Coordinates of C-alpha atoms in Angstrom, one line a residue:
M1 CA 154.6 258.9 -28.2
S2 CA 152.3 261.9 -28.5
Q3 CA 148.9 262.9 -30.0
T4 CA 147.8 266.2 -31.4
A5 CA 144.4 267.5 -32.4
I6 CA 142.6 270.7 -33.3
P7 CA 139.4 270.8 -31.2
L8 CA 136.0 271.4 -32.7
E9 CA 135.6 274.6 -30.7
F10 CA 138.5 276.1 -32.7
E11 CA 136.5 275.7 -35.9
R12 CA 133.6 277.6 -34.3
Y13 CA 136.0 280.2 -32.9
L14 CA 137.6 280.6 -36.4
Q15 CA 134.2 281.1 -38.1
N16 CA 133.2 283.7 -35.5
Q17 CA 136.4 285.7 -35.9
I18 CA 136.1 285.7 -39.7
S19 CA 132.4 286.7 -39.5
V20 CA 133.4 289.9 -37.7
D21 CA 136.5 290.6 -39.8
N22 CA 139.0 289.6 -37.1
A23 CA 141.9 287.3 -37.6
P24 CA 142.3 284.3 -35.3
D25 CA 144.8 285.1 -32.5
M26 CA 146.4 282.1 -30.7
N27 CA 148.2 284.2 -28.1
E28 CA 148.7 281.9 -25.1
M29 CA 150.2 278.5 -24.5
I30 CA 149.0 276.5 -21.5
F31 CA 150.8 273.6 -19.8
A32 CA 148.8 271.1 -17.8
H33 CA 149.4 267.8 -15.9
I34 CA 146.5 265.4 -16.4
P35 CA 146.6 262.4 -14.0
G36 CA 146.3 259.0 -15.8
L37 CA 146.8 260.5 -19.2
D38 CA 147.6 257.8 -21.9
P39 CA 149.4 259.7 -24.7
S40 CA 149.0 256.8 -27.1
Q41 CA 145.2 257.2 -27.2
P42 CA 143.5 259.6 -29.7
I43 CA 142.3 263.0 -28.4
N44 CA 138.6 263.6 -28.2
R45 CA 138.0 266.7 -30.4
E46 CA 134.9 267.5 -28.4
N47 CA 137.1 268.6 -25.5
G48 CA 138.8 271.9 -25.1
L49 CA 140.9 273.2 -22.2
P50 CA 141.1 271.1 -19.0
D51 CA 140.0 272.3 -15.6
V52 CA 142.1 275.2 -14.4
S53 CA 143.2 273.1 -11.3
L54 CA 145.2 271.0 -13.7
W55 CA 147.1 273.9 -15.2
V56 CA 150.8 274.1 -14.1
H57 CA 152.0 277.0 -16.3
Q58 CA 150.7 279.5 -18.8
Q59 CA 152.6 282.0 -20.9
D60 CA 152.0 284.4 -23.7
I61 CA 153.2 283.3 -27.2
D62 CA 156.7 284.8 -28.0
Q63 CA 156.9 284.0 -31.7
V64 CA 154.5 283.2 -34.5
G65 CA 155.7 282.2 -37.9
K66 CA 154.5 280.3 -41.0
L67 CA 155.8 277.0 -42.3
G68 CA 154.1 277.3 -45.7
D69 CA 150.7 278.7 -46.5
N70 CA 148.7 276.2 -44.4
V71 CA 150.9 275.8 -41.3
L72 CA 151.7 278.1 -38.4
A73 CA 154.3 277.6 -35.7
Y74 CA 153.8 279.1 -32.2
S75 CA 156.7 279.2 -29.7
V76 CA 157.3 280.3 -26.2
V77 CA 160.6 280.5 -24.3
I78 CA 160.1 279.6 -20.7
P79 CA 162.7 281.6 -18.6
S80 CA 165.1 279.8 -16.2
T81 CA 163.5 281.8 -13.4
V82 CA 160.2 279.9 -13.7
A83 CA 159.9 277.3 -10.9
E84 CA 160.1 273.6 -11.8
F85 CA 156.9 272.0 -13.1
T86 CA 155.9 268.7 -14.7
F87 CA 153.4 268.5 -17.6
N88 CA 152.0 266.0 -20.1
A89 CA 149.6 268.2 -22.1
I90 CA 150.0 271.6 -24.0
Y91 CA 147.2 273.8 -25.3
L92 CA 146.9 276.9 -27.6
R93 CA 144.2 279.5 -27.0
D94 CA 143.1 283.1 -27.5
K95 CA 143.1 284.2 -23.9
N96 CA 140.7 287.1 -24.8
V97 CA 138.0 284.8 -26.1
P98 CA 136.3 282.0 -24.1
N99 CA 136.1 278.5 -25.7
S100 CA 138.9 279.3 -28.2
C101 CA 141.2 276.3 -27.8
G102 CA 143.1 276.0 -31.0
M103 CA 145.3 273.0 -30.4
V104 CA 145.8 270.1 -27.9
V105 CA 149.0 268.0 -27.5
H106 CA 149.1 264.9 -25.2
K107 CA 152.6 263.6 -24.5
A108 CA 154.8 261.7 -22.1
E109 CA 155.5 263.4 -18.8
E110 CA 158.2 266.1 -19.0
T111 CA 159.7 268.3 -16.3
K112 CA 160.9 271.9 -16.8
E113 CA 163.8 271.9 -14.3
N114 CA 164.7 274.7 -11.9
G115 CA 167.3 277.1 -13.5
M116 CA 166.5 275.7 -17.0
A117 CA 165.3 277.8 -19.9
S118 CA 163.0 275.8 -22.2
T119 CA 161.7 276.5 -25.7
K120 CA 158.4 274.9 -26.7
S121 CA 156.7 275.1 -30.2
L122 CA 153.4 273.9 -31.4
V123 CA 152.6 273.6 -35.1
Q124 CA 149.0 274.2 -36.2
A125 CA 147.8 273.3 -39.6
Y126 CA 144.6 274.2 -41.5
D127 CA 143.8 275.4 -45.0
G128 CA 144.9 279.0 -45.6
A129 CA 146.2 279.4 -42.1
A130 CA 148.9 282.0 -42.8
Q131 CA 146.6 284.2 -44.9
I132 CA 143.7 284.0 -42.5
A133 CA 145.9 284.8 -39.4
G134 CA 147.8 287.4 -41.4
I135 CA 151.2 285.8 -40.6
I136 CA 153.9 286.6 -43.2
V137 CA 157.1 285.8 -41.1
D138 CA 158.8 282.5 -41.8
A139 CA 159.4 280.4 -38.7
S140 CA 163.2 280.1 -37.9
T141 CA 165.3 278.2 -35.3
W142 CA 163.3 279.4 -32.4
Q143 CA 160.6 276.7 -32.9
I144 CA 163.0 273.8 -32.4
D145 CA 162.7 271.7 -29.2
Y146 CA 166.3 270.8 -28.6
Q147 CA 165.6 268.5 -25.6
A148 CA 163.2 266.4 -27.7
R149 CA 165.7 266.3 -30.5
L150 CA 168.5 265.1 -28.2
K151 CA 166.3 262.4 -26.7
G152 CA 165.5 261.2 -30.2
I153 CA 169.3 261.0 -31.1
E154 CA 169.9 259.0 -27.9
E155 CA 167.1 256.6 -28.7
D156 CA 168.4 256.1 -32.2
H157 CA 171.8 255.3 -30.7
R158 CA 170.3 252.8 -28.2
L159 CA 168.4 251.1 -31.0
A160 CA 171.6 250.8 -33.1
C161 CA 173.4 249.1 -30.2
L162 CA 170.4 246.8 -29.6
D163 CA 170.6 245.8 -33.3
S164 CA 174.3 245.1 -32.9
Y165 CA 174.4 243.4 -29.5
G166 CA 170.9 242.0 -28.9
H167 CA 169.2 242.6 -25.6
T168 CA 172.2 241.3 -23.6
A169 CA 175.9 241.0 -24.3
F170 CA 178.5 240.8 -21.6
V171 CA 181.7 242.2 -23.2
D172 CA 184.1 241.8 -20.3
G173 CA 184.2 241.2 -16.5
F174 CA 181.1 240.7 -14.2
D175 CA 182.6 237.5 -12.8
V176 CA 180.7 236.3 -9.7
T177 CA 182.6 234.4 -7.0
Q178 CA 181.7 233.2 -3.5
Q179 CA 183.8 234.5 -0.7
A180 CA 185.2 233.0 2.5
D181 CA 181.9 234.1 4.1
P182 CA 179.5 231.7 2.3
N183 CA 176.8 234.5 2.2
K184 CA 179.1 237.0 0.5
Y185 CA 179.5 237.2 -3.3
E186 CA 181.9 239.4 -5.2
V187 CA 181.0 240.9 -8.6
K188 CA 184.0 242.0 -10.7
P189 CA 184.1 245.2 -12.7
G190 CA 183.1 244.9 -16.3
V191 CA 181.2 246.1 -19.4
V192 CA 177.8 245.0 -20.6
Y193 CA 175.2 246.0 -23.1
V194 CA 171.6 245.6 -21.9
G195 CA 168.7 246.8 -23.9
G196 CA 171.1 248.8 -26.1
L197 CA 172.5 250.7 -23.1
R198 CA 176.3 250.3 -22.4
G199 CA 176.7 249.6 -18.7
V200 CA 180.1 249.9 -16.9
L201 CA 180.7 248.6 -13.4
T202 CA 183.8 250.5 -12.5
G203 CA 184.6 248.8 -9.2
E204 CA 184.2 245.5 -7.4
M205 CA 180.8 245.0 -5.7
L206 CA 180.0 242.8 -2.8
Q207 CA 176.5 241.3 -2.4
T208 CA 175.1 239.5 0.6
I209 CA 172.9 236.6 -0.3
I210 CA 171.4 234.5 2.6
A211 CA 168.4 232.9 0.9
K212 CA 169.4 230.2 -1.6
P213 CA 168.8 229.3 -4.3
N214 CA 168.7 232.8 -5.7
G215 CA 169.7 235.0 -8.7
L216 CA 171.8 238.0 -9.5
Y217 CA 170.8 240.5 -12.2
V218 CA 172.3 243.6 -13.8
D219 CA 170.0 246.6 -13.9
V220 CA 170.9 249.5 -16.4
V221 CA 169.0 252.8 -16.6
R222 CA 169.8 256.1 -18.3
Q223 CA 169.3 259.0 -16.0
G224 CA 170.1 262.7 -15.8
T225 CA 168.5 266.2 -16.0
A226 CA 168.5 269.0 -18.5
L227 CA 171.4 270.6 -16.6
S228 CA 173.4 267.5 -15.8
V229 CA 175.4 264.9 -17.7
W230 CA 173.3 261.9 -18.6
E231 CA 174.8 258.5 -17.8
N232 CA 173.9 254.8 -17.7
K233 CA 173.6 253.7 -14.1
V234 CA 174.4 250.1 -13.2
T235 CA 173.1 248.3 -10.2
I236 CA 173.2 244.6 -9.1
A237 CA 169.8 243.2 -8.0
V238 CA 169.2 240.0 -6.1
S239 CA 165.9 238.2 -6.6
E240 CA 164.6 234.7 -6.0
T241 CA 162.2 235.2 -9.0
E242 CA 163.2 236.1 -12.5
L243 CA 163.6 239.9 -13.2
T244 CA 162.8 241.5 -16.6
D245 CA 162.8 245.0 -18.0
Y246 CA 160.5 247.5 -16.3
V247 CA 159.6 251.2 -15.9
D248 CA 160.1 252.8 -12.5
G249 CA 157.9 255.3 -10.7
N250 CA 159.7 258.2 -12.4
G251 CA 159.0 256.9 -15.8
D252 CA 162.6 255.7 -16.4
K253 CA 163.0 252.5 -18.4
H254 CA 165.3 249.9 -16.7
Y255 CA 166.8 247.1 -18.8
V256 CA 167.7 243.9 -16.9
A257 CA 170.0 241.0 -17.7
K258 CA 170.6 237.7 -15.9
L259 CA 174.1 237.6 -14.3
A260 CA 174.4 234.5 -12.1
G261 CA 172.4 231.8 -10.3
I262 CA 173.2 230.8 -6.7
N263 CA 172.4 227.2 -6.0
A264 CA 171.1 225.9 -2.8
D265 CA 174.6 224.8 -1.8
G266 CA 175.9 228.3 -2.4
S267 CA 177.7 227.4 -5.7
V268 CA 177.6 229.9 -8.6
V269 CA 176.1 229.2 -12.0
D270 CA 177.2 231.6 -14.8
W271 CA 174.2 233.1 -16.5
R272 CA 176.1 235.7 -18.6
V273 CA 175.3 235.9 -22.3
G274 CA 178.3 237.0 -24.5
T275 CA 178.3 238.9 -27.7
H276 CA 177.0 235.8 -29.5
D277 CA 173.4 235.5 -30.5
E278 CA 171.3 235.0 -27.3
K279 CA 168.4 233.5 -29.3
L280 CA 170.7 230.8 -30.7
M281 CA 171.7 229.8 -27.1
Q282 CA 168.1 229.6 -26.0
S283 CA 167.1 227.5 -29.0
M284 CA 169.7 224.9 -27.9
V285 CA 168.1 224.3 -24.6
G286 CA 167.7 220.5 -24.0
M287 CA 170.1 219.5 -26.8
V288 CA 171.9 216.3 -25.9
V289 CA 175.5 216.0 -27.2
P290 CA 178.5 213.6 -26.6
F291 CA 181.7 215.4 -25.4
H292 CA 185.3 214.1 -25.2
V293 CA 185.6 216.3 -22.1
E294 CA 184.4 214.4 -19.1
G295 CA 184.4 217.3 -16.6
E296 CA 182.5 220.6 -16.4
K297 CA 181.6 222.4 -19.7
K298 CA 180.2 225.9 -19.7
G299 CA 176.5 225.9 -20.6
W300 CA 176.1 222.2 -20.3
L301 CA 175.1 219.7 -17.5
D302 CA 176.2 216.1 -17.3
G303 CA 173.3 213.8 -18.4
K304 CA 173.7 211.5 -15.4
G305 CA 170.3 212.1 -13.7
G306 CA 171.6 214.8 -11.4
E307 CA 169.4 217.2 -9.4
V308 CA 169.3 220.9 -10.5
S309 CA 167.4 224.0 -9.5
R310 CA 164.2 225.0 -11.3
I311 CA 165.2 228.7 -10.6
V312 CA 168.8 228.5 -11.8
D313 CA 167.8 226.3 -14.8
K314 CA 164.4 227.8 -15.5
M315 CA 164.7 227.4 -19.2
L316 CA 165.7 223.8 -19.0
W317 CA 162.8 223.1 -16.6
E318 CA 160.3 224.7 -19.0
Y319 CA 161.8 222.6 -21.8
A320 CA 161.3 219.5 -19.7
L321 CA 157.7 220.3 -19.1
E322 CA 157.2 220.9 -22.9
T323 CA 158.6 217.4 -23.7
G324 CA 155.9 215.7 -21.6
L325 CA 158.6 213.4 -20.2
V326 CA 158.5 214.5 -16.6
V327 CA 157.6 211.8 -14.0
S328 CA 157.5 211.8 -10.3
Q329 CA 160.9 211.3 -8.6
A330 CA 159.6 208.3 -6.7
I331 CA 158.7 206.5 -9.9
K332 CA 162.0 207.4 -11.6
D333 CA 164.0 206.2 -8.6
A334 CA 162.1 203.0 -8.3
D335 CA 163.0 201.9 -11.8
P336 CA 165.9 204.0 -13.2
M337 CA 166.6 201.8 -16.2
T338 CA 163.0 202.1 -17.5
H339 CA 162.8 205.9 -16.9
A340 CA 166.4 206.8 -17.8
M341 CA 165.4 209.1 -20.6
K342 CA 162.8 211.0 -18.5
F343 CA 163.1 214.0 -16.2
G344 CA 162.2 213.6 -12.6
D345 CA 160.2 216.3 -10.7
G346 CA 162.9 216.4 -8.0
D347 CA 161.6 217.7 -4.6
G348 CA 158.3 218.6 -6.2
G349 CA 158.9 222.4 -5.7
T350 CA 162.3 223.9 -6.3
T351 CA 164.4 221.1 -8.1
F352 CA 164.2 218.6 -10.9
T353 CA 166.4 215.7 -12.1
L354 CA 167.9 215.1 -15.5
P355 CA 167.8 212.1 -17.8
N356 CA 170.5 209.6 -17.3
H357 CA 172.4 208.7 -20.5
H358 CA 175.2 206.8 -18.6
L359 CA 173.3 203.6 -17.7
G360 CA 174.1 201.8 -21.0
H361 CA 171.1 202.9 -23.1
F362 CA 171.6 203.4 -26.8
G363 CA 169.5 206.3 -28.3
R364 CA 167.8 206.2 -31.6
G365 CA 164.9 207.9 -33.4
T366 CA 161.6 206.5 -32.0
P367 CA 160.5 203.8 -34.5
S368 CA 157.0 203.3 -35.6
G369 CA 154.9 201.5 -32.8
A370 CA 157.4 202.4 -30.0
I371 CA 156.6 204.9 -27.2
H372 CA 158.6 208.2 -27.4
G373 CA 160.9 208.5 -24.4
A374 CA 160.3 205.0 -23.2
T375 CA 163.0 202.4 -22.7
Q376 CA 162.8 199.2 -24.7
N377 CA 164.2 196.1 -23.0
D378 CA 167.4 194.6 -24.3
A379 CA 167.2 191.9 -27.0
I380 CA 169.3 190.1 -29.6
R381 CA 168.5 188.5 -32.9
N382 CA 167.8 184.8 -32.6
I383 CA 170.7 182.3 -32.7
T384 CA 170.0 178.8 -34.0
G385 CA 171.9 175.5 -34.6
S386 CA 171.4 171.9 -35.3
V387 CA 172.9 168.4 -34.6
S388 CA 172.6 165.3 -36.8
V389 CA 172.8 161.9 -35.2
G390 CA 173.1 158.4 -36.6
D391 CA 173.4 154.6 -35.5
R392 CA 176.9 153.3 -35.6
G393 CA 176.0 149.6 -35.0
K394 CA 174.0 147.5 -32.8
Q395 CA 176.7 147.3 -30.2
L396 CA 176.2 151.1 -29.5
A397 CA 174.0 152.1 -26.6
A398 CA 173.1 155.5 -28.0
F399 CA 172.9 157.5 -31.2
I400 CA 176.2 159.3 -32.0
P401 CA 176.3 162.8 -33.6
S402 CA 177.7 162.8 -37.1
T403 CA 177.6 166.6 -37.9
S404 CA 176.8 169.9 -36.0
I405 CA 176.0 173.4 -37.3
G406 CA 175.8 176.8 -35.6
A407 CA 175.8 177.3 -31.9
L408 CA 174.8 173.7 -31.1
F409 CA 177.5 171.0 -30.9
A410 CA 178.0 167.5 -29.4
I411 CA 180.8 165.9 -27.4
E412 CA 181.1 162.1 -27.8
E413 CA 181.7 160.2 -24.6
E414 CA 182.4 156.6 -23.6
F415 CA 180.7 154.8 -20.7
N416 CA 180.6 151.2 -19.5
T417 CA 177.6 149.0 -18.9
L418 CA 177.5 146.5 -16.1
P419 CA 177.9 142.9 -17.2
T420 CA 175.1 140.4 -17.1
S421 CA 175.4 136.8 -16.0
T422 CA 176.1 135.7 -19.5
E423 CA 178.0 138.7 -20.9
S424 CA 181.2 140.5 -20.1
S425 CA 181.1 144.4 -19.6
V426 CA 180.6 146.4 -22.8
V427 CA 182.1 149.8 -23.7
N428 CA 179.4 152.1 -25.3
R429 CA 179.5 155.7 -26.7
G430 CA 177.0 158.5 -26.3
A431 CA 176.9 162.4 -26.8
N432 CA 176.2 165.5 -24.8
V433 CA 174.6 168.3 -26.9
R434 CA 175.8 171.8 -25.9
F435 CA 174.9 175.5 -26.9
D436 CA 177.6 178.2 -27.1
A437 CA 176.8 181.6 -28.7
S438 CA 180.5 182.6 -28.8
K439 CA 180.9 180.1 -31.7
I440 CA 178.8 182.6 -33.7
V441 CA 179.1 186.1 -32.2
P442 CA 181.3 188.0 -29.8
T443 CA 180.0 187.7 -26.3
A444 CA 180.3 189.8 -23.1
D445 CA 178.4 190.4 -19.8
E446 CA 176.1 192.9 -21.5
N447 CA 174.4 193.5 -24.9
R448 CA 176.0 196.3 -26.9
P449 CA 177.0 197.4 -30.4
Y450 CA 180.4 198.9 -31.2
T451 CA 180.6 201.5 -28.4
A452 CA 182.4 204.9 -28.0
N453 CA 182.3 205.8 -24.3
L454 CA 182.1 209.6 -24.1
S455 CA 180.5 212.2 -21.7
I456 CA 176.8 212.9 -22.6
K457 CA 175.7 216.4 -21.7
I458 CA 172.5 218.4 -22.0
H459 CA 172.4 222.1 -22.9
R460 CA 171.0 224.6 -20.4
G461 CA 169.9 227.2 -23.0
W462 CA 172.5 229.7 -21.8
M463 CA 176.3 229.9 -21.4

């Protein structure tokens, strides 16, 4: 981004020139390097030329032409023999008249390279400029800044790739595998788009990683000079903290993508994002889904309460915190059934534990009056039954059941009474009343509805 302005001192200079019948004469272009300059900020029109100590090059105007009645173009061709210099500001002036600055441009830093010829043009606009300055020549191709044009074309191409691939898309390769030496990790050659730049890793790369857990990242930057071939350079960075896009000390923009996570035990977790929509993957973080596949599934973790890294699964940990369902690991371990649907805080620093969907719980939408994320104790609907009894005669010693309904039933039994001195022994009948729910419903050693036993997994937010 750049800013341009015509200083107030040019207006005074123009009036003075006209008053003495002289045309304005912008005859010199000055290049300066101003420390801390922010080219996005408006230029103060009260200011003119900077201090001479900030000038890095000055040169007489080579060409002046008109771009219509009200616009003049001033150009210089800086010879290849001029030594290298870096600038971020350009000025027009009449070198024969003090306080005659006619134009100021603030821009991003640029370097005129050794051995490079460079053309720079400034366009100054004010009412009647061509007539007042006496310029009748039309500006031609000499006012074009080809370097700026080429950079604009490259940026358009980068943005087009960004629209197509998103910030990160691994097209091929970049597999990470642990070697026989547990501190060595190999990265395979591959192709990736990061920030719209196409990065190619042409050969295998070996990384040494001692500290674990840790992370691997792909860093892509476009670099070159005016006299060299520009190319996208790919490096593999190792960092225990998450890396993101950044600008280096030379002003080059680096685009960074997550490649792989290294767990505390040295195992590798694939962080690569394919050509699918990265935002879609991230929106799936925390999703719980049943799978027919019992084993490992890319992008998913078994929902069995296992311990994972807060660094490797940063998105899932952030999701856990957002849910408000994180409890201390001691509380979760003390009563796993009650806290089955909650995350544990792991070791309190680098790990956390997942909910456990394999303890026999049945999930449902939280009903009114229930606590979200809490476990409700098991229960069944009430089972009832009844037994009717009646007197079968005075010789009976007990009431005998006549009918039974539901889970209650009676078994009629005989028993003898001891004889008295005047009576012989008598056979009597009685009943035992029993309860058996299996007469009404299927029974087992647990309460459950019809059940499909599958593998419950939780999404990590990346593949």
